[in-house]
PDB file of C-alpha atoms and ligand atoms in Angstrom:
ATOM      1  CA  UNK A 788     106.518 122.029 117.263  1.00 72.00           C
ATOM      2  CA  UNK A 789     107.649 124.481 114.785  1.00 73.00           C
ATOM      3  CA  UNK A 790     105.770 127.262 113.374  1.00 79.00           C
ATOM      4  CA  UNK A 791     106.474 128.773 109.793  1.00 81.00           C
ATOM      5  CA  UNK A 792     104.807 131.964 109.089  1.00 84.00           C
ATOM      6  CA  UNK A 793     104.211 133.673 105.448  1.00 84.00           C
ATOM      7  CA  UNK A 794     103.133 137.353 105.148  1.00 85.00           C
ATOM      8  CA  UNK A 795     100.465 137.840 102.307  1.00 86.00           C
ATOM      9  CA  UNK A 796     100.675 140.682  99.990  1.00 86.00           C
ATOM     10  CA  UNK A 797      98.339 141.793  97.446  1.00 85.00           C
ATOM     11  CA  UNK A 798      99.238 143.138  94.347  1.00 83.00           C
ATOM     12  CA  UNK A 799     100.196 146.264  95.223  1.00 84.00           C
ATOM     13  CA  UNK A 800     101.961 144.897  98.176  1.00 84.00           C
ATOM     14  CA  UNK A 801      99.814 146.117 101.238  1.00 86.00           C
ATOM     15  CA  UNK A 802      99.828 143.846 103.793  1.00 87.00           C
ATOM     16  CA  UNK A 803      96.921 141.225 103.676  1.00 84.00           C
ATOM     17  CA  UNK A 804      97.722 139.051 106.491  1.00 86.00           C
ATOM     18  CA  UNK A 805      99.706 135.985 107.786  1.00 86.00           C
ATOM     19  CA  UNK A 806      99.664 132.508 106.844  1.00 85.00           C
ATOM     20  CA  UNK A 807     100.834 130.347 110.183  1.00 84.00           C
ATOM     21  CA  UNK A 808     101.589 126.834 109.313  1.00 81.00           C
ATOM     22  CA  UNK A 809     102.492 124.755 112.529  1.00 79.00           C
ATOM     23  CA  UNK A 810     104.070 121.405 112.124  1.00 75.00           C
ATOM     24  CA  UNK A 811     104.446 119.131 114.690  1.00 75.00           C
ATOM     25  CA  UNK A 812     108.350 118.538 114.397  1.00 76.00           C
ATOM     26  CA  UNK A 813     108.419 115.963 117.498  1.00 83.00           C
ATOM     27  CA  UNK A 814     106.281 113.090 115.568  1.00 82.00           C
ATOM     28  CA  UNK A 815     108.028 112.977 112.473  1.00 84.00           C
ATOM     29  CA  UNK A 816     111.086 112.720 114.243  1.00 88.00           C
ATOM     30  CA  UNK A 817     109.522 110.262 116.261  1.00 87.00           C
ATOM     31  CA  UNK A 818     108.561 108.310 113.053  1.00 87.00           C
ATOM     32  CA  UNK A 819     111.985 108.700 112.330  1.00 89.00           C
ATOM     33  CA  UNK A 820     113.692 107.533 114.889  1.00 89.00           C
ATOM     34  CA  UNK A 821     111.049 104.405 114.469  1.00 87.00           C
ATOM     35  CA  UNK A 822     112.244 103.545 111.177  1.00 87.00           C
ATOM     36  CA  UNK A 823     115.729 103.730 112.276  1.00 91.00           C
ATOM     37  CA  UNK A 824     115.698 100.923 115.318  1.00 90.00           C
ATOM     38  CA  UNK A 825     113.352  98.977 112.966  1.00 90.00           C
ATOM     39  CA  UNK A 826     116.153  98.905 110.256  1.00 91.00           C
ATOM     40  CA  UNK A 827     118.628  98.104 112.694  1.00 92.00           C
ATOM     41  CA  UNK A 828     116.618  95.391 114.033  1.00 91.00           C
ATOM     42  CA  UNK A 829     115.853  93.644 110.945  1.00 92.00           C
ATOM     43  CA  UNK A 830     119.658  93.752 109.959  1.00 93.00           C
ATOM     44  CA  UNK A 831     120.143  92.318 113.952  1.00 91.00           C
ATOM     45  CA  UNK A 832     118.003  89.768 113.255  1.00 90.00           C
ATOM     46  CA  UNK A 833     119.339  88.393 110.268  1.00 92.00           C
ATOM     47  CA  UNK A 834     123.095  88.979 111.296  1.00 93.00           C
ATOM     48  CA  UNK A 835     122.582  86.198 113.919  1.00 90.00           C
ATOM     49  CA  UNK A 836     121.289  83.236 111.901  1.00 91.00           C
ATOM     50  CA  UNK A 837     124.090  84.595 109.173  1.00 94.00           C
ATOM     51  CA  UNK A 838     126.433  84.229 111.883  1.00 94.00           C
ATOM     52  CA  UNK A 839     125.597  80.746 113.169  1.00 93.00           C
ATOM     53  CA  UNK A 840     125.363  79.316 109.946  1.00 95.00           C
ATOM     54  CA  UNK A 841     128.554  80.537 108.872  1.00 95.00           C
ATOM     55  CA  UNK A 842     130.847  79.304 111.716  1.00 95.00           C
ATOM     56  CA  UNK A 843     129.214  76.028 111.825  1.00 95.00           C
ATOM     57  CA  UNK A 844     130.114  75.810 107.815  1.00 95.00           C
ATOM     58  CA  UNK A 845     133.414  76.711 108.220  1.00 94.00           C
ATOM     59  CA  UNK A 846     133.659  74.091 111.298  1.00 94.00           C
ATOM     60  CA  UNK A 847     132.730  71.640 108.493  1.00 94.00           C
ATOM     61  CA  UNK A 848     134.920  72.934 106.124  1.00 93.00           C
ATOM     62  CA  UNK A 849     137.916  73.888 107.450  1.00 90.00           C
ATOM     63  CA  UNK A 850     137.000  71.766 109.985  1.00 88.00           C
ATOM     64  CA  UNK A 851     136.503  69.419 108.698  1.00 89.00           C
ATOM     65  CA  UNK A 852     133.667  68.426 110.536  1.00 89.00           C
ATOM     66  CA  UNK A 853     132.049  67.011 107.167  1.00 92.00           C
ATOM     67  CA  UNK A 854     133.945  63.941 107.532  1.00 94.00           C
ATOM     68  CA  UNK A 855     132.395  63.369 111.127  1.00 93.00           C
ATOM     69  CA  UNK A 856     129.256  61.074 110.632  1.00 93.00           C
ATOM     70  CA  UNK A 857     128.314  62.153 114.234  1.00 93.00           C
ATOM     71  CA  UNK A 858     128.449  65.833 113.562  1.00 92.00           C
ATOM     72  CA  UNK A 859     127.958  66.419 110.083  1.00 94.00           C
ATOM     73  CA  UNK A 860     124.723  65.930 110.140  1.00 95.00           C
ATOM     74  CA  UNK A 861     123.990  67.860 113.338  1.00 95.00           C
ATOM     75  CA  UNK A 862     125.665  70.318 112.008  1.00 94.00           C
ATOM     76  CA  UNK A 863     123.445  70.801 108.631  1.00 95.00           C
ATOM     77  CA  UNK A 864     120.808  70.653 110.723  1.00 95.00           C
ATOM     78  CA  UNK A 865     121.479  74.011 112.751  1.00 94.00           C
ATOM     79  CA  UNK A 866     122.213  75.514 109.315  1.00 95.00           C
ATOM     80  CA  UNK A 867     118.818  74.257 108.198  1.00 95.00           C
ATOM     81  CA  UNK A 868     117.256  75.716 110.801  1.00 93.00           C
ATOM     82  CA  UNK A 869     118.873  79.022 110.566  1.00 93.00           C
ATOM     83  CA  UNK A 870     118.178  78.890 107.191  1.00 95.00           C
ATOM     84  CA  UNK A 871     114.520  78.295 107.967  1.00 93.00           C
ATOM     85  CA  UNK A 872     114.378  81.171 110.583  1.00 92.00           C
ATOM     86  CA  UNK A 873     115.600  83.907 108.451  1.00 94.00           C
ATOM     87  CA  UNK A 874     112.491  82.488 105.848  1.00 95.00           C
ATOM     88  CA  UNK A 875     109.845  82.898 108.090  1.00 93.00           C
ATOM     89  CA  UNK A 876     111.392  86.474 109.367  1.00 94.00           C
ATOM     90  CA  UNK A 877     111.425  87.632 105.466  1.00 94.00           C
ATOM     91  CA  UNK A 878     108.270  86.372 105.245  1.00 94.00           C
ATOM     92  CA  UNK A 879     106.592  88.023 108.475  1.00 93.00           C
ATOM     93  CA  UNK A 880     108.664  91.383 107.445  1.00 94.00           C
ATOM     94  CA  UNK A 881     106.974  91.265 103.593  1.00 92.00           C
ATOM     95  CA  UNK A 882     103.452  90.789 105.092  1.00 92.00           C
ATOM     96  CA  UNK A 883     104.119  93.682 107.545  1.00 91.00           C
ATOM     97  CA  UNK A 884     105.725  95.818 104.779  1.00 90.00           C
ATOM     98  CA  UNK A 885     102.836  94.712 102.544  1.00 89.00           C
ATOM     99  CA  UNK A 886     100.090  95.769 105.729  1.00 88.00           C
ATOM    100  CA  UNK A 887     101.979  99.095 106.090  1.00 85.00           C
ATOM    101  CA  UNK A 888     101.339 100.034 102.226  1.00 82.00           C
ATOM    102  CA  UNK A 889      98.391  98.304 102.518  1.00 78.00           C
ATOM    103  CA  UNK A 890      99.073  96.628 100.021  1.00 69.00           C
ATOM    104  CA  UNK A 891      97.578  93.549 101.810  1.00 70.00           C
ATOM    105  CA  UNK A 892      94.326  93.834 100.976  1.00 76.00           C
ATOM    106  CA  UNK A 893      91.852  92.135 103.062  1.00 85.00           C
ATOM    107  CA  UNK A 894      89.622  89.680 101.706  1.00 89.00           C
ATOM    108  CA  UNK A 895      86.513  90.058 104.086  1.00 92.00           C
ATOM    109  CA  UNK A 896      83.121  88.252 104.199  1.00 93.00           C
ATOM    110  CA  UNK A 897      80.112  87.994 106.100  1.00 95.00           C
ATOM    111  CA  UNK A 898      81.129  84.573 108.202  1.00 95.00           C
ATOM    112  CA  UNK A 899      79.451  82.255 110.461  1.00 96.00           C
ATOM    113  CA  UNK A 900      82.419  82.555 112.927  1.00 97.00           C
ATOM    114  CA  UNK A 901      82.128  79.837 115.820  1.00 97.00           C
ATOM    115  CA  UNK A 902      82.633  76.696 113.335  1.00 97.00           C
ATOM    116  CA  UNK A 903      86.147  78.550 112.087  1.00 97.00           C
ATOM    117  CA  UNK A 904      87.533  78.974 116.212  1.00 98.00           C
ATOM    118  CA  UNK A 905      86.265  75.627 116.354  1.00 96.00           C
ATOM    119  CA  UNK A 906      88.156  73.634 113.593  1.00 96.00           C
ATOM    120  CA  UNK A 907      91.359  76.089 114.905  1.00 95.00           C
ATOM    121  CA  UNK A 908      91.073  74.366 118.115  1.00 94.00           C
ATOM    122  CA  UNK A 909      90.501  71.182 116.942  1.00 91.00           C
ATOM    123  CA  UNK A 910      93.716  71.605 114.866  1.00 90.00           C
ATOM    124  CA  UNK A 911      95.384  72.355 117.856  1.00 89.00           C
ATOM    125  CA  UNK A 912      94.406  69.498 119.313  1.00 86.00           C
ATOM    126  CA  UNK A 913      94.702  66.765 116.847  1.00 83.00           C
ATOM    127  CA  UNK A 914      98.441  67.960 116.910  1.00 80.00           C
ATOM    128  CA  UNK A 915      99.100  66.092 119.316  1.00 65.00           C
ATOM    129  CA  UNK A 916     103.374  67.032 120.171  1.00 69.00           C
ATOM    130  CA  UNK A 917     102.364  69.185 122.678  1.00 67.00           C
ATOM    131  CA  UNK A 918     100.116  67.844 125.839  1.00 71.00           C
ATOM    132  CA  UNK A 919      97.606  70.733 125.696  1.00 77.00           C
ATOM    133  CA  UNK A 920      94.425  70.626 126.968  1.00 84.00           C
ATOM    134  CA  UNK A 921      91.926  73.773 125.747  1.00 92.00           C
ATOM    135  CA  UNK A 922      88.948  74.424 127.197  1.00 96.00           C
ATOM    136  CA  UNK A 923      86.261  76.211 125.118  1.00 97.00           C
ATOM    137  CA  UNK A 924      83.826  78.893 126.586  1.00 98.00           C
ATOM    138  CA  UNK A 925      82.173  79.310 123.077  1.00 97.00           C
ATOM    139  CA  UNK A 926      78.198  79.873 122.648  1.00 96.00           C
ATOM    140  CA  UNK A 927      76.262  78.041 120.864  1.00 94.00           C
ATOM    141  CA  UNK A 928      74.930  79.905 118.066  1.00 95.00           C
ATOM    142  CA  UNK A 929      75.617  81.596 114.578  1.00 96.00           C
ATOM    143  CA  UNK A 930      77.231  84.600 114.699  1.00 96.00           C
ATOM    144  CA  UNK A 931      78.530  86.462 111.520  1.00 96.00           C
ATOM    145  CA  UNK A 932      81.120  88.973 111.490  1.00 96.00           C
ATOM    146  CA  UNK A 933      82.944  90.606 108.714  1.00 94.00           C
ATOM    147  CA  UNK A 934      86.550  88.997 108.717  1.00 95.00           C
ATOM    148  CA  UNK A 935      89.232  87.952 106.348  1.00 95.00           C
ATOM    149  CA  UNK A 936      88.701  84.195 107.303  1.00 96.00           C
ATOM    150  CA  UNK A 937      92.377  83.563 106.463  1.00 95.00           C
ATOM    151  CA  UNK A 938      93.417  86.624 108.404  1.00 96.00           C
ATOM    152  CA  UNK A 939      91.678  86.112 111.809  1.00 97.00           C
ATOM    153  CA  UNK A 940      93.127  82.071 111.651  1.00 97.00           C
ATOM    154  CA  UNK A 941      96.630  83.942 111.470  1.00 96.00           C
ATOM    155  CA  UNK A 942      96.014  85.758 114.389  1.00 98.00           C
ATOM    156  CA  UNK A 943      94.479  82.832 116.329  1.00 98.00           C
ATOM    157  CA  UNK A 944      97.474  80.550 115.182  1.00 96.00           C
ATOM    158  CA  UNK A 945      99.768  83.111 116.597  1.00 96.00           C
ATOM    159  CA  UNK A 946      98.285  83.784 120.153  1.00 97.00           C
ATOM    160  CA  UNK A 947      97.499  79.929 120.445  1.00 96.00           C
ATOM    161  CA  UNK A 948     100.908  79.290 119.423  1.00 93.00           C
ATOM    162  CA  UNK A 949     102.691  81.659 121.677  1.00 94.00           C
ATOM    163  CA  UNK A 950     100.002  80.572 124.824  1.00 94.00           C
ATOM    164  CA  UNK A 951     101.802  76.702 124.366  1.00 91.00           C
ATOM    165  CA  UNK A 952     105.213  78.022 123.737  1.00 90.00           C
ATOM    166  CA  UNK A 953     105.102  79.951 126.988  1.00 90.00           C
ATOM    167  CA  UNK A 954     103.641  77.613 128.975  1.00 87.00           C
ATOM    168  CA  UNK A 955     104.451  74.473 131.008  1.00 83.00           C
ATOM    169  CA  UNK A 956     103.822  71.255 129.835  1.00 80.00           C
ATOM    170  CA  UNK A 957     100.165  70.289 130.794  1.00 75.00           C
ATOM    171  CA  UNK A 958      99.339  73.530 131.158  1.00 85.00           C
ATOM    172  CA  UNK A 959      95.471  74.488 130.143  1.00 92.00           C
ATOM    173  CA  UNK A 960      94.506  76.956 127.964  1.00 95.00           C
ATOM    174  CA  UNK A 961      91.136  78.674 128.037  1.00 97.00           C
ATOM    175  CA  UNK A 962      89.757  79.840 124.691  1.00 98.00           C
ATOM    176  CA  UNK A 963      86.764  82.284 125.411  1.00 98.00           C
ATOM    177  CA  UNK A 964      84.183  84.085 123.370  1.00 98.00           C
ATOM    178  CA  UNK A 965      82.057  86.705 124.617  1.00 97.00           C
ATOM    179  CA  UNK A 966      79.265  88.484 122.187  1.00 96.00           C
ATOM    180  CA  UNK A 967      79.273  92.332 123.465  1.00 95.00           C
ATOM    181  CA  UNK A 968      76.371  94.430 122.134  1.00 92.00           C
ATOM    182  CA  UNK A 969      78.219  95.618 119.293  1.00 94.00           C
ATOM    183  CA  UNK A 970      81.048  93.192 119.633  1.00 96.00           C
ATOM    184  CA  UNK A 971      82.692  89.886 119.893  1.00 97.00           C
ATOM    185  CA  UNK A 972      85.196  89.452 122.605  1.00 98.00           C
ATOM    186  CA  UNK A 973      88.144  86.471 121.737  1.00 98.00           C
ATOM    187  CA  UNK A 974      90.515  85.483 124.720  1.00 98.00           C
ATOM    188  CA  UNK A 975      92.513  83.228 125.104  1.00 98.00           C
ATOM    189  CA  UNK A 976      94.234  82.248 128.609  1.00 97.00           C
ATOM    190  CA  UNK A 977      97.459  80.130 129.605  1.00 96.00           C
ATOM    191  CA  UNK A 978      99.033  79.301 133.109  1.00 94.00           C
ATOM    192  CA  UNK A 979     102.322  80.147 131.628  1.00 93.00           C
ATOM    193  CA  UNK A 980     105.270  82.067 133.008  1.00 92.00           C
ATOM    194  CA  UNK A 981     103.576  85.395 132.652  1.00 94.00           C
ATOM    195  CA  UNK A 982     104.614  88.648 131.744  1.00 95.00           C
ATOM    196  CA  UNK A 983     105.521  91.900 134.262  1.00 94.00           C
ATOM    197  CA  UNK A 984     103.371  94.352 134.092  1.00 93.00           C
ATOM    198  CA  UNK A 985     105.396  97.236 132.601  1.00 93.00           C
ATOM    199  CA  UNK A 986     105.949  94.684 129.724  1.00 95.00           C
ATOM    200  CA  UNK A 987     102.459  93.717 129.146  1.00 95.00           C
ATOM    201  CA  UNK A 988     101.667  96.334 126.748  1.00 94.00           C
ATOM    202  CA  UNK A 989     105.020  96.430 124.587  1.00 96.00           C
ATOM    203  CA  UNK A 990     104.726  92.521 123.094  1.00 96.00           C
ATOM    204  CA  UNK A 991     102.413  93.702 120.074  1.00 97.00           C
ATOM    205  CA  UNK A 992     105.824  96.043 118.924  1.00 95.00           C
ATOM    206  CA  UNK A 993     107.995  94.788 116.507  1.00 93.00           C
ATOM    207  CA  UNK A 994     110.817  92.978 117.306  1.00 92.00           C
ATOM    208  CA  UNK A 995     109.388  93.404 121.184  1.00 93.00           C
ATOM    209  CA  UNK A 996     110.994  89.854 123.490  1.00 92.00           C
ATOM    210  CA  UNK A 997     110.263  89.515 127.186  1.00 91.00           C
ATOM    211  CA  UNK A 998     113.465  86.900 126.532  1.00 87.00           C
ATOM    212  CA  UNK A 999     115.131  87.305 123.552  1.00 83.00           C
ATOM    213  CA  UNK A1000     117.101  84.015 124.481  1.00 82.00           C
ATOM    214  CA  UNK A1001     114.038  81.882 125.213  1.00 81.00           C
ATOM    215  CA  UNK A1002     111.896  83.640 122.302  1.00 81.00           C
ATOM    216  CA  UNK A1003     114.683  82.402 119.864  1.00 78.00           C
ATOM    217  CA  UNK A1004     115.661  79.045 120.606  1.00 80.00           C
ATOM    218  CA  UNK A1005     111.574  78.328 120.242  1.00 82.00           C
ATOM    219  CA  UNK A1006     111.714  79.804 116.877  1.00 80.00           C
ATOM    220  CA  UNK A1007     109.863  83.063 117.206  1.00 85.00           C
ATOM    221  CA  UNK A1008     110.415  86.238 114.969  1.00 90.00           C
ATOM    222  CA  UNK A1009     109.605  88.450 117.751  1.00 92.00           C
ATOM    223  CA  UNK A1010     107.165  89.672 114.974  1.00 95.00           C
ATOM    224  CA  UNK A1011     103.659  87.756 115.581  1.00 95.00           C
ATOM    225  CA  UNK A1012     102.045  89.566 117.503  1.00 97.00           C
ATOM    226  CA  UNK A1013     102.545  93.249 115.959  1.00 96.00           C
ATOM    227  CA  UNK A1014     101.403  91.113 112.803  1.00 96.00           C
ATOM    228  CA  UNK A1015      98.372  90.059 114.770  1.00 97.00           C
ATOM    229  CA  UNK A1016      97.899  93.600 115.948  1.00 97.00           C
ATOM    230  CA  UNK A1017      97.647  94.872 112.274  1.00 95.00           C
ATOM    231  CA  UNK A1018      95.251  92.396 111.163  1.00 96.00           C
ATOM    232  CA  UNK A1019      92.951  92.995 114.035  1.00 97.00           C
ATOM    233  CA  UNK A1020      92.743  96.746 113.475  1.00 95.00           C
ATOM    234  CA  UNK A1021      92.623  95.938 109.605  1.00 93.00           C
ATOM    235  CA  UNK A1022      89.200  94.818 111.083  1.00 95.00           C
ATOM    236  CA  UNK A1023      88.432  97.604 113.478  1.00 95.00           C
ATOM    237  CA  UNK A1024      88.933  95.921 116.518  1.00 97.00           C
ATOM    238  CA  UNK A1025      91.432  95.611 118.914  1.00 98.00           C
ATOM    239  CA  UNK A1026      93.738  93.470 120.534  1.00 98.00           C
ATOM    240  CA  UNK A1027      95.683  93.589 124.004  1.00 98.00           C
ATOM    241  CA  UNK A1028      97.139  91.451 126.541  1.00 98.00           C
ATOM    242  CA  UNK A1029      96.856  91.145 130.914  1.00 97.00           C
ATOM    243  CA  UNK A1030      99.440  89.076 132.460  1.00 96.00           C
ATOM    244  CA  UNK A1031     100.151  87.773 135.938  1.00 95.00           C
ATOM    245  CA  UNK A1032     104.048  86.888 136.501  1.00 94.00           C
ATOM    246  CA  UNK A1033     104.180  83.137 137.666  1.00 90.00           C
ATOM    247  CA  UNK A1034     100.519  83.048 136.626  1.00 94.00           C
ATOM    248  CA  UNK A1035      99.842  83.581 133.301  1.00 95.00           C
ATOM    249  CA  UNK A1036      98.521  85.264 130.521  1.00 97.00           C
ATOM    250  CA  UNK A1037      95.862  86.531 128.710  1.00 98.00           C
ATOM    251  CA  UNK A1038      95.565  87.663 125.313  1.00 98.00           C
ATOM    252  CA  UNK A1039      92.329  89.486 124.330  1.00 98.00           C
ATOM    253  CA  UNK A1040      90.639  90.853 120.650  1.00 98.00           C
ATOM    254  CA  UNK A1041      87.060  92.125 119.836  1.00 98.00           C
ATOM    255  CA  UNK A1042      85.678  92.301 116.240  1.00 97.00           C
ATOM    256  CA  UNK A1043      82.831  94.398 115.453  1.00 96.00           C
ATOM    257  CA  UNK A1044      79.562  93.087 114.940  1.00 94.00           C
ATOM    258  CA  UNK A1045      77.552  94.876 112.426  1.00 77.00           C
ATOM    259  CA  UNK A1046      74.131  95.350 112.868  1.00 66.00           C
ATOM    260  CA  UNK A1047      72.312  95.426 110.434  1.00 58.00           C
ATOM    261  CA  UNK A1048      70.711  98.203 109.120  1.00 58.00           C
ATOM    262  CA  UNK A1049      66.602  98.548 108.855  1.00 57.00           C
ATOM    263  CA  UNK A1050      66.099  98.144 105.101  1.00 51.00           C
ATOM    264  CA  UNK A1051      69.701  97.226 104.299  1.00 47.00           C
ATOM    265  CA  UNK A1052      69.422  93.791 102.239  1.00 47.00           C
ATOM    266  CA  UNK A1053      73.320  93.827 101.854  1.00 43.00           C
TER     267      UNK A1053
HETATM  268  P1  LIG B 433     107.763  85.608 119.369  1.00 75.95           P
HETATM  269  O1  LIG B 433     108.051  85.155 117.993  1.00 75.95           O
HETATM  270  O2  LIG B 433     108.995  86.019 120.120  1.00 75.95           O
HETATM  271  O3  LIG B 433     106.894  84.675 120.140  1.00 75.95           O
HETATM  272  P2  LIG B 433     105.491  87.466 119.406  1.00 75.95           P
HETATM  273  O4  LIG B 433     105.306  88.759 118.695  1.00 75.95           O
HETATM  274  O5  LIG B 433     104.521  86.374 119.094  1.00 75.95           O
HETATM  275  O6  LIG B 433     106.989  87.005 119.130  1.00 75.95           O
HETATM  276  O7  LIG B 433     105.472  87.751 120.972  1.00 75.95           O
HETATM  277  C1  LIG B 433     106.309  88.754 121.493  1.00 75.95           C
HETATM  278  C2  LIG B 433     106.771  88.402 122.892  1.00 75.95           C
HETATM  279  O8  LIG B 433     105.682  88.465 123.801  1.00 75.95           O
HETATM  280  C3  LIG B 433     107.342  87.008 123.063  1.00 75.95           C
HETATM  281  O9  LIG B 433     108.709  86.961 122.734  1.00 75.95           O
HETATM  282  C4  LIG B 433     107.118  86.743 124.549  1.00 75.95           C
HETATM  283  O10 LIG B 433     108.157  87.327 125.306  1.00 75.95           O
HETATM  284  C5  LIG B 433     105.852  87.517 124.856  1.00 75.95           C
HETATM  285  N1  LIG B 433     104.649  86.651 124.888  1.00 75.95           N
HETATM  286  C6  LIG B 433     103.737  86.509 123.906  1.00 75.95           C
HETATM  287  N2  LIG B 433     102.750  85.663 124.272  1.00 75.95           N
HETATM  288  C7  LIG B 433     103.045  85.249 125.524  1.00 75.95           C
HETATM  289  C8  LIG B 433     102.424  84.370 126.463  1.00 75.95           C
HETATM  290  N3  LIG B 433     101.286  83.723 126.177  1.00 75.95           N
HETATM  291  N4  LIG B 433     103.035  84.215 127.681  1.00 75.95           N
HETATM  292  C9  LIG B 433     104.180  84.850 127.982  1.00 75.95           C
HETATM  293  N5  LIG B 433     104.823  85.691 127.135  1.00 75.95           N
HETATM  294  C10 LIG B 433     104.273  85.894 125.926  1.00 75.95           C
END
């Protein structure tokens, strides 16, 4: 904390009083220090597909590797993918950089919400790479809520996507919705490898990997979650996770339900 004090004079300069003004030093250096890692993150993060692309081009090149049939082609294809990595990091790191202006603007309407989890689901399921099996808990009835329809699907996509990357094959995944008195409770459930408990709380921070190793080589930015995070409080709710090691993991967000007021016709 540090304290900066002014003495105030009037015009004949007698002594008027004192102006305190007391900053609180330790968060903006904490905001600081914030900005820092993030910028040395983001440069991390898009060293390493820079890096793997570049030695497999020279191994084609100087290589000559490009006159391989075998591994020509394998090769292009790990500098595709890099190349398709580092897109959908830029793009997750404009939408955050876009949320933290908010710039973003969201594009909210009054929404009959169960038909929208249900087509995600069904989505999920009609893709049919992964052997997933989702069980719905969702009632029977219109609800509306007040949501950026693209948004909340972004958010869904995410958790659903992580709950099948980081679980085994065959594993089920429960997709629950509760309706609170002045709320609607989303969670969604997989018997995946879990995360410990100290942990739990630090996957919606940027850049935040249980396994960096694992979270790369299935594609992940490290940065869907802390997007997911923004877009639910964009919608003043919130969003958090419980996890069992060995057991699995749950992923949890509310979204307000208005009621409406007596009179109101909006
Ligand atoms: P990523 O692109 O790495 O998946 P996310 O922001 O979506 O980034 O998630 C951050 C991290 O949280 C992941 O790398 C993973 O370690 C952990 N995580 C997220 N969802 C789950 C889950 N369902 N089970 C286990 N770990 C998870």
């Amino acid at each position: 904390i540090k304290a900066n004090f002014s003495i105030v004079q009037d015009e004949e300069g007698n002594f008027m009083g004192l102006i305190t003004v007391i900053s609180d030093v330790t968060e903006q250096e904490k905001v600081d220090r914030e900005r820092k890692e993030f910028v040395s993150n983001v440069s991390h993060e898009l060293r390493t597909p820079l890096t793997t692309m570049r030695s497999y081009l020279e191994a084609l090149t100087d290589g000559g590797a490009w006159e391989d049939k075998e591994l020509a082609p394998q090769f292009l294809q790990v500098t595709q993918n890099e190349t398709e990595r580092m897109i959908r990091l830029v793009n997750d790191l404009l939408q955050l950089s876009k949320m933290d202006h908010k710039e973003s603007a969201m594009y909210k309407k009054r929404i009959d919400i169960i038909p929208v989890f249900n087509h995600i689901l069904d989505r999920f399921e009609m893709n049919k790479t992964e052997l997933i099996h989702v069980e719905r808990k969702i009632p029977d009835e219109r609800i509306f809520v007040w949501v950026d329809q693209d948004k909340i699907t972004q958010v869904i996509d995410n958790i659903m996507s992580n709950a099948i990357k980081y679980s085994p094959e065959g594993g089920k995944i429960t997709f629950q919705v509760v309706k609170e008195p002045h709320r609607l409770r989303i969670s969604i459930s997989d018997q995946g490898l879990g995360i410990a408990r100290e942990k739990v709380d630090k996957i919606f921070e940027r850049f935040y990997r249980v396994d960096k190793a694992r979270s790369r080589e299935l594609g992940g930015t490290g940065l869907g979650l802390a997007i997911s995070r923004e877009i639910i409080e964009a919608h003043h709710g919130h969003i958090w996770a419980s996890s069992k090691e060995g057991k699995g993991t749950t992923i949890y967000f509310t979204l307000p339900l208005r009621k409406r007021k007596r009179g109101s016709r909006k």
